[in-house]
Coordinates of C-alpha atoms in Angstrom, one line a residue:
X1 CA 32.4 -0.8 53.3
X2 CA 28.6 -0.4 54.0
X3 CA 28.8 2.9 54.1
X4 CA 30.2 3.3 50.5
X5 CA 27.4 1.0 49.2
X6 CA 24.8 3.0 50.9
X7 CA 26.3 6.2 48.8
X8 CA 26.5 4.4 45.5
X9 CA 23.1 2.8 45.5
X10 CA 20.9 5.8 44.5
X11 CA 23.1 7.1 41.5
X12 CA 21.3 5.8 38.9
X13 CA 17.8 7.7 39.9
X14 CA 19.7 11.0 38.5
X15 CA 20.0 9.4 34.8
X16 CA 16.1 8.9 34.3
X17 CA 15.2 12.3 35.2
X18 CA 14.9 13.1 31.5
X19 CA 13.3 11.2 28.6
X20 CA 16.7 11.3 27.0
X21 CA 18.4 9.6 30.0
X22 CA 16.1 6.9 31.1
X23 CA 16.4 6.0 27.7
X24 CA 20.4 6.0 27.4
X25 CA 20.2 4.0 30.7
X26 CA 17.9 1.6 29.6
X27 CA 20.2 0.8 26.4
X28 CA 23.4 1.2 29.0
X29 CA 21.7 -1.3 30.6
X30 CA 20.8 -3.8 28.1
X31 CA 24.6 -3.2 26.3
X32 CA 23.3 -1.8 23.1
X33 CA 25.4 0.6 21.3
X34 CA 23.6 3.3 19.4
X35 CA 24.3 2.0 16.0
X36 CA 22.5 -1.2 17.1
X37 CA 19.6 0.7 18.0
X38 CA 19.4 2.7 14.9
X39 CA 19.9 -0.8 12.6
X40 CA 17.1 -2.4 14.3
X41 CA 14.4 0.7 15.1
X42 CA 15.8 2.0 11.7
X43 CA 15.9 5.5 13.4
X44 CA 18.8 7.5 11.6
X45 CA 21.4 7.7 14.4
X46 CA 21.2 12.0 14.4
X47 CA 17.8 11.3 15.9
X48 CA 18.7 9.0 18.9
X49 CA 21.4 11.3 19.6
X50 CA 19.0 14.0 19.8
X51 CA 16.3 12.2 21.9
X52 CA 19.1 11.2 24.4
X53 CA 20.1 14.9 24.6
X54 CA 16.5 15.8 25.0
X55 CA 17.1 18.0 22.1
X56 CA 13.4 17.3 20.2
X57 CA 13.7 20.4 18.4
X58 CA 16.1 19.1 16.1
X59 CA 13.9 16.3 15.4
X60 CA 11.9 17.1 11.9
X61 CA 8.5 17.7 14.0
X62 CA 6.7 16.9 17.5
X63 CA 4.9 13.8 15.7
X64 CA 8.8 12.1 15.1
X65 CA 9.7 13.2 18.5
X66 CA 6.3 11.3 20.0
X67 CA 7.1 8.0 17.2
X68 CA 10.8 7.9 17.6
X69 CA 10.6 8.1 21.2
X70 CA 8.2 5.2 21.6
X71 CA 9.8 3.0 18.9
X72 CA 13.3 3.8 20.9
X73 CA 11.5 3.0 24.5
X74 CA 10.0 -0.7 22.8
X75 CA 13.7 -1.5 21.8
X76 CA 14.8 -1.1 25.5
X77 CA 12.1 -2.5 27.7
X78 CA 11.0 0.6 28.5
X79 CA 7.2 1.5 29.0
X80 CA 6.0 2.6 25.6
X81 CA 3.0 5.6 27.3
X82 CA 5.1 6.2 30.3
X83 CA 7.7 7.5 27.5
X84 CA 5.3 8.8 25.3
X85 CA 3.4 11.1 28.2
X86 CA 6.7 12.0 29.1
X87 CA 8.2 13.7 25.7
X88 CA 4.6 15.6 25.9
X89 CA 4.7 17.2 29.0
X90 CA 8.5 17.8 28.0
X91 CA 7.8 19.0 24.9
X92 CA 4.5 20.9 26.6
X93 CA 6.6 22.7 28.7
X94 CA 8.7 24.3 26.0
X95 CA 12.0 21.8 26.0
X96 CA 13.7 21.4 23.0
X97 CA 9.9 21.6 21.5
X98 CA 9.9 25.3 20.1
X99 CA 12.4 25.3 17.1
X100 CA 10.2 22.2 15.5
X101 CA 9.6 23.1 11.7
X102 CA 7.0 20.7 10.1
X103 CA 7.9 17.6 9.0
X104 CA 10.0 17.4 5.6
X105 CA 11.0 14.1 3.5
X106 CA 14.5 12.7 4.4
X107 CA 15.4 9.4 2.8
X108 CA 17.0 8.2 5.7
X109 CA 13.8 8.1 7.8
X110 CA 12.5 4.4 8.9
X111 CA 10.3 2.8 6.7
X112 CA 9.9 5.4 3.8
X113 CA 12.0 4.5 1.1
X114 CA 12.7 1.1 0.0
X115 CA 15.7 -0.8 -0.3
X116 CA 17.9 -0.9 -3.3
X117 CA 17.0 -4.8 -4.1
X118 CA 13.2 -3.7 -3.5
X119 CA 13.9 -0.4 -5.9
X120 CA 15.3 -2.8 -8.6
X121 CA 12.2 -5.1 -8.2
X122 CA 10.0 -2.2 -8.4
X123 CA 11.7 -1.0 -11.8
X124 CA 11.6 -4.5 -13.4
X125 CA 7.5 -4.6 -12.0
X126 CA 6.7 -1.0 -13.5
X127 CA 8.6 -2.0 -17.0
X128 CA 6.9 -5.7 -17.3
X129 CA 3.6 -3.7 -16.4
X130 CA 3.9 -0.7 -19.2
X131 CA 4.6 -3.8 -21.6
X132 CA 1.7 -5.3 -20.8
X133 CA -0.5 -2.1 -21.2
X134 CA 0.9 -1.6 -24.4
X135 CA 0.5 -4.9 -25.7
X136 CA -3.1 -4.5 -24.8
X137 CA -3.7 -1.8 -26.1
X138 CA -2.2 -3.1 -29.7
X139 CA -4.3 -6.1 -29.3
X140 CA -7.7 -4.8 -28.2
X141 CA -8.0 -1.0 -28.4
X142 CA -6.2 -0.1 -31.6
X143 CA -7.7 0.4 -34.8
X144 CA -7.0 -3.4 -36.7
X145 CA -5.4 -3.3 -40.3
X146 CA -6.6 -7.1 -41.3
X147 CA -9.5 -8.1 -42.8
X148 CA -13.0 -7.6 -41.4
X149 CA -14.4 -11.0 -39.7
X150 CA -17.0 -12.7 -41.3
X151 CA -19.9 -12.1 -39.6
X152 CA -23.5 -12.2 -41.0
X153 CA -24.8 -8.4 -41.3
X154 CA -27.8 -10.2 -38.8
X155 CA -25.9 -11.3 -35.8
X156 CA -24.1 -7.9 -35.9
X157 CA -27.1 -5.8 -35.5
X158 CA -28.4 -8.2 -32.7
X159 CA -24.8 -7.8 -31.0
X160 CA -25.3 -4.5 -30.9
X161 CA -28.4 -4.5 -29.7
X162 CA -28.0 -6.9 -26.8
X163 CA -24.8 -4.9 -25.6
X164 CA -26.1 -2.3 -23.4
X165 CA -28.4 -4.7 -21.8
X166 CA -25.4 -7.4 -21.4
X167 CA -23.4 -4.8 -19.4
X168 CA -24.9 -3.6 -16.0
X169 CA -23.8 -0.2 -15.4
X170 CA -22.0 -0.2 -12.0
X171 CA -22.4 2.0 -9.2
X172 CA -19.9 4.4 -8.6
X173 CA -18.9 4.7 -4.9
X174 CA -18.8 7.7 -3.2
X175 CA -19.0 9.3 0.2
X176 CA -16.5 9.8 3.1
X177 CA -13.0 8.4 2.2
X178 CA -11.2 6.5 5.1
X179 CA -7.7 5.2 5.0
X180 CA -7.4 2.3 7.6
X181 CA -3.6 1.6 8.6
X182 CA -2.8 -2.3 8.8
X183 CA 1.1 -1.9 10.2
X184 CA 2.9 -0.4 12.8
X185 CA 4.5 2.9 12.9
X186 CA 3.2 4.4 9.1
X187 CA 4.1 7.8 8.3
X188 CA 1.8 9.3 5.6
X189 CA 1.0 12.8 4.0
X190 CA -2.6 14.2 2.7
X191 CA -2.4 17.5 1.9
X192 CA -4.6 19.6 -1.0
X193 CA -3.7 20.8 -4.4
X194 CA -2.4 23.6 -3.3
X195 CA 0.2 21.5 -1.3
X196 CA -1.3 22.5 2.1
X197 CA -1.1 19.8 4.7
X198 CA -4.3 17.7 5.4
X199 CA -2.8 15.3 8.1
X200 CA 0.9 14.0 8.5
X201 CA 2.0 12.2 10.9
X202 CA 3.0 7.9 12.6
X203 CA 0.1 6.4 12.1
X204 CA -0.3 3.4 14.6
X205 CA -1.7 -0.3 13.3
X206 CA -5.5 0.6 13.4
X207 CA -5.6 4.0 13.1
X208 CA -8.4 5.5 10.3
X209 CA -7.9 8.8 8.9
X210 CA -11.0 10.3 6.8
X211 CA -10.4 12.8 4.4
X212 CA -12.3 15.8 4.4
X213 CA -15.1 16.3 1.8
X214 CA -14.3 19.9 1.2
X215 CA -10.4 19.5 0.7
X216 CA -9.5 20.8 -2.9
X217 CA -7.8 17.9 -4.7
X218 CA -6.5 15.8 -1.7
X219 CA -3.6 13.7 -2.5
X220 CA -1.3 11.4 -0.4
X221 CA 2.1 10.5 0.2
X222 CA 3.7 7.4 1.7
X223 CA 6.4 4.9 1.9
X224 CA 3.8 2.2 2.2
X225 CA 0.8 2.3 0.6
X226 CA 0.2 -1.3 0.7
X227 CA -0.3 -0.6 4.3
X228 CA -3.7 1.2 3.7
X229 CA -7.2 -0.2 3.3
X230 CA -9.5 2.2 1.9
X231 CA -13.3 2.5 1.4
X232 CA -15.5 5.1 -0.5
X233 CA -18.8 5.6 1.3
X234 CA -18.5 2.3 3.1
X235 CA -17.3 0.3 0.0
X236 CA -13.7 -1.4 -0.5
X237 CA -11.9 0.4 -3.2
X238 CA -8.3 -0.7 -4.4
X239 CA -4.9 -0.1 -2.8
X240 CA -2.9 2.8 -4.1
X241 CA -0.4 0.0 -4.7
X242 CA 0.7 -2.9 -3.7
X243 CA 4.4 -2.1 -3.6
X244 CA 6.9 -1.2 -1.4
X245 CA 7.2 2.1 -3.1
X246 CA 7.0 6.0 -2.1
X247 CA 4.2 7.4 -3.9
X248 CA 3.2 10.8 -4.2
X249 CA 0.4 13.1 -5.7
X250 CA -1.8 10.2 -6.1
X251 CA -5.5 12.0 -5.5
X252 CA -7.3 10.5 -3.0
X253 CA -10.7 12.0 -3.6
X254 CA -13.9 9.5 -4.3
X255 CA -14.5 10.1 -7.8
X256 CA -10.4 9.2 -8.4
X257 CA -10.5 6.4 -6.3
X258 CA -13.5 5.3 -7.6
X259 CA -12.1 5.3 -11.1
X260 CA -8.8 3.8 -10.1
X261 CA -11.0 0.7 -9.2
X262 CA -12.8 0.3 -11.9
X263 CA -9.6 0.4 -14.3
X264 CA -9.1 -3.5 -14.2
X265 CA -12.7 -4.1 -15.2
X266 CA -12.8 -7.1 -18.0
X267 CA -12.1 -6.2 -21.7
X268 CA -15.3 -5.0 -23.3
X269 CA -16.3 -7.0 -26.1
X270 CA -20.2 -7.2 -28.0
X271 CA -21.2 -10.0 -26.2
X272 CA -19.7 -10.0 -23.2
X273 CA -21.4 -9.2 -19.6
X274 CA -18.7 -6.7 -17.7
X275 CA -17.3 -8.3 -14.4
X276 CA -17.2 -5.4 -11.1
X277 CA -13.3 -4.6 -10.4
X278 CA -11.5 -6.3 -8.5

C-alpha cells in the first residue's frame, strides 16, 4: 500500500505544466465551477474555456490573454506575475498567440457595458439633463418677448462698461494630455480621426497614458470613464463623465478638453464676475 501512494503522489505536477492547467487545477482545487468564475471575474465563459485550453489565439488580442489570465489567477490563489510571465513566454514562443486579430468590442466583456438597471438610470439622467439645458436656454439665452426692464439709460452704459473688466479672462489649458486610471482592470481605446489605434489595452489602477501631441483628432472609448483623471498641461480638467456609460468619439485633444471644462462656467450676466469651471 506504500508503494501505490508513492505512484500517486506526483500526478498532479503534470496538470500545471501549462498556464491553462495550473489554472484549472487551481479552481479543481478550490471547487469552483467555471460558471462561478466567469460570474465573479465577469470573464465571458468562451474565454476561460480558452485560457484553460491554452488556446490564447481565440481570445480577442494578446492584451485580454495577459488581463484575463491575471484576473483568472487572483480568483484562484494563484500568483498573479508568475501567471502573467507565463502566458508571455507562452504566447512568445508562438502558442495559441499567432491567430490574435486586434481587439474588437463585444458586450459581453467585463466591465464595458453597464447593466440594464444602470442603462435605465443613465437614460432617465441624459433626459432630466437635456431638460435642463433646454429650460436654460429658454430662460437665459433666448431672445425675451416681454417688456424691456426699467433701467436708467445711465446704469446701462456703466454696466456695459464695467463688464469686460468684471470678467477675468481664463487661461486655457494646454499641453501634454494624461489620462490617470483610478480602478482595476480598465480597458480603454484612443485612436485618431481616422480610426487608427492610439493605445488599447487593461489598464491597471495607476497607470497614465499621455496622448501624443501629433495624433490627428484623438478620441477615446471606454466603459468607464469615471475611472479617468485627466490633466491638460499639468492642470485638472473634467471627467469625460461621471457615468457608468460606454462612450465613444469623445475627442481627447487639449483645446476639446479644455472647452469641455469650461462649459459649466456661471451664467454670464452685466454685472456679474465669471466663476473658473468646476
Amino acid at each position: 500500500m506504500e508503494d501505490n501512494e508513492t505512484v500517486d503522489e506526483p500526478a498532479p505536477v503534470a496538470s500545471t505544466e501549462t498556464v491553462g492547467a495550473r489554472l484549472r487545477a487551481a479552481r479543481e482545487a478550490a471547487g469552483y465551477e467555471l460558471e462561478q468564475v466567469a460570474a465573479e471575474t465577469r470573464i465571458p465563459h468562451r474565454h476561460l474555456v480558452s485560457i484553460e485550453a491554452d488556446d490564447f489565439a481565440a481570445l480577442p488580442s494578446r492584451t485580454y490573454a495577459i488581463g484575463f489570465s491575471r484576473t483568472y489567477a487572483r480568483a484562484v490563489g494563484l500568483d498573479e506575475q508568475e501567471i502573467i510571465s507565463q502566458v508571455r513566454e507562452q504566447l512568445a514562443s508562438g502558442d495559441g498567440g499567432e491567430r490574435m486579430a486586434p481587439a474588437k468590442f463585444e458586450p459581453g466583456d467585463p466591465a464595458r457595458v453597464p447593466g440594464r438597471g444602470l442603462a435605465w438610470f443613465g437614460l432617465i439622467a441624459a433626459l432630466l439633463l437635456v431638460g435642463g439645458i433646454f429650460a436654460f436656454y429658454r430662460s437665459y439665452l433666448a431672445p425675451g418677448i416681454g417688456p424691456a426692464p426699467l433701467q436708467d439709460e445711465t446704469e446701462q452704459v456703466a454696466a456695459a462698461e464695467a463688464a469686460p473688466t468684471a470678467t477675468p479672462t481664463q487661461a486655457v489649458p494646454s499641453g501634454p494630455v494624461v489620462f490617470t486610471n483610478g480602478m482595476e482592470g480598465t480597458w480603454v481605446r484612443f485612436y485618431d480621426g481616422e480610426g487608427e489605434t492610439l493605445f488599447e489595452g487593461i489598464m491597471a489602477e495607476g497607470d497614465t497614458y499621455t496622448v501624443p501631441e501629433d495624433a490627428s483628432e484623438p478620441q477615446i472609448r471606454t466603459g468607464r470613464p469615471y475611472a479617468f483623471t485627466i490633466t491638460v498641461g499639468g492642470r485638472s480638467v473634467l471627467k469625460i463623465s461621471e457615468e457608468d456609460e460606454v462612450v465613444s468619439d469623445v475627442p481627447v485633444d487639449a483645446e476639446s478638453l479644455a472647452q469641455r471644462s469650461a462649459a459649466p462656467a456661471a451664467e454670464p450676466t452685466a454685472t456679474a464676475t465669471a466663476t473658473p469651471a468646476t
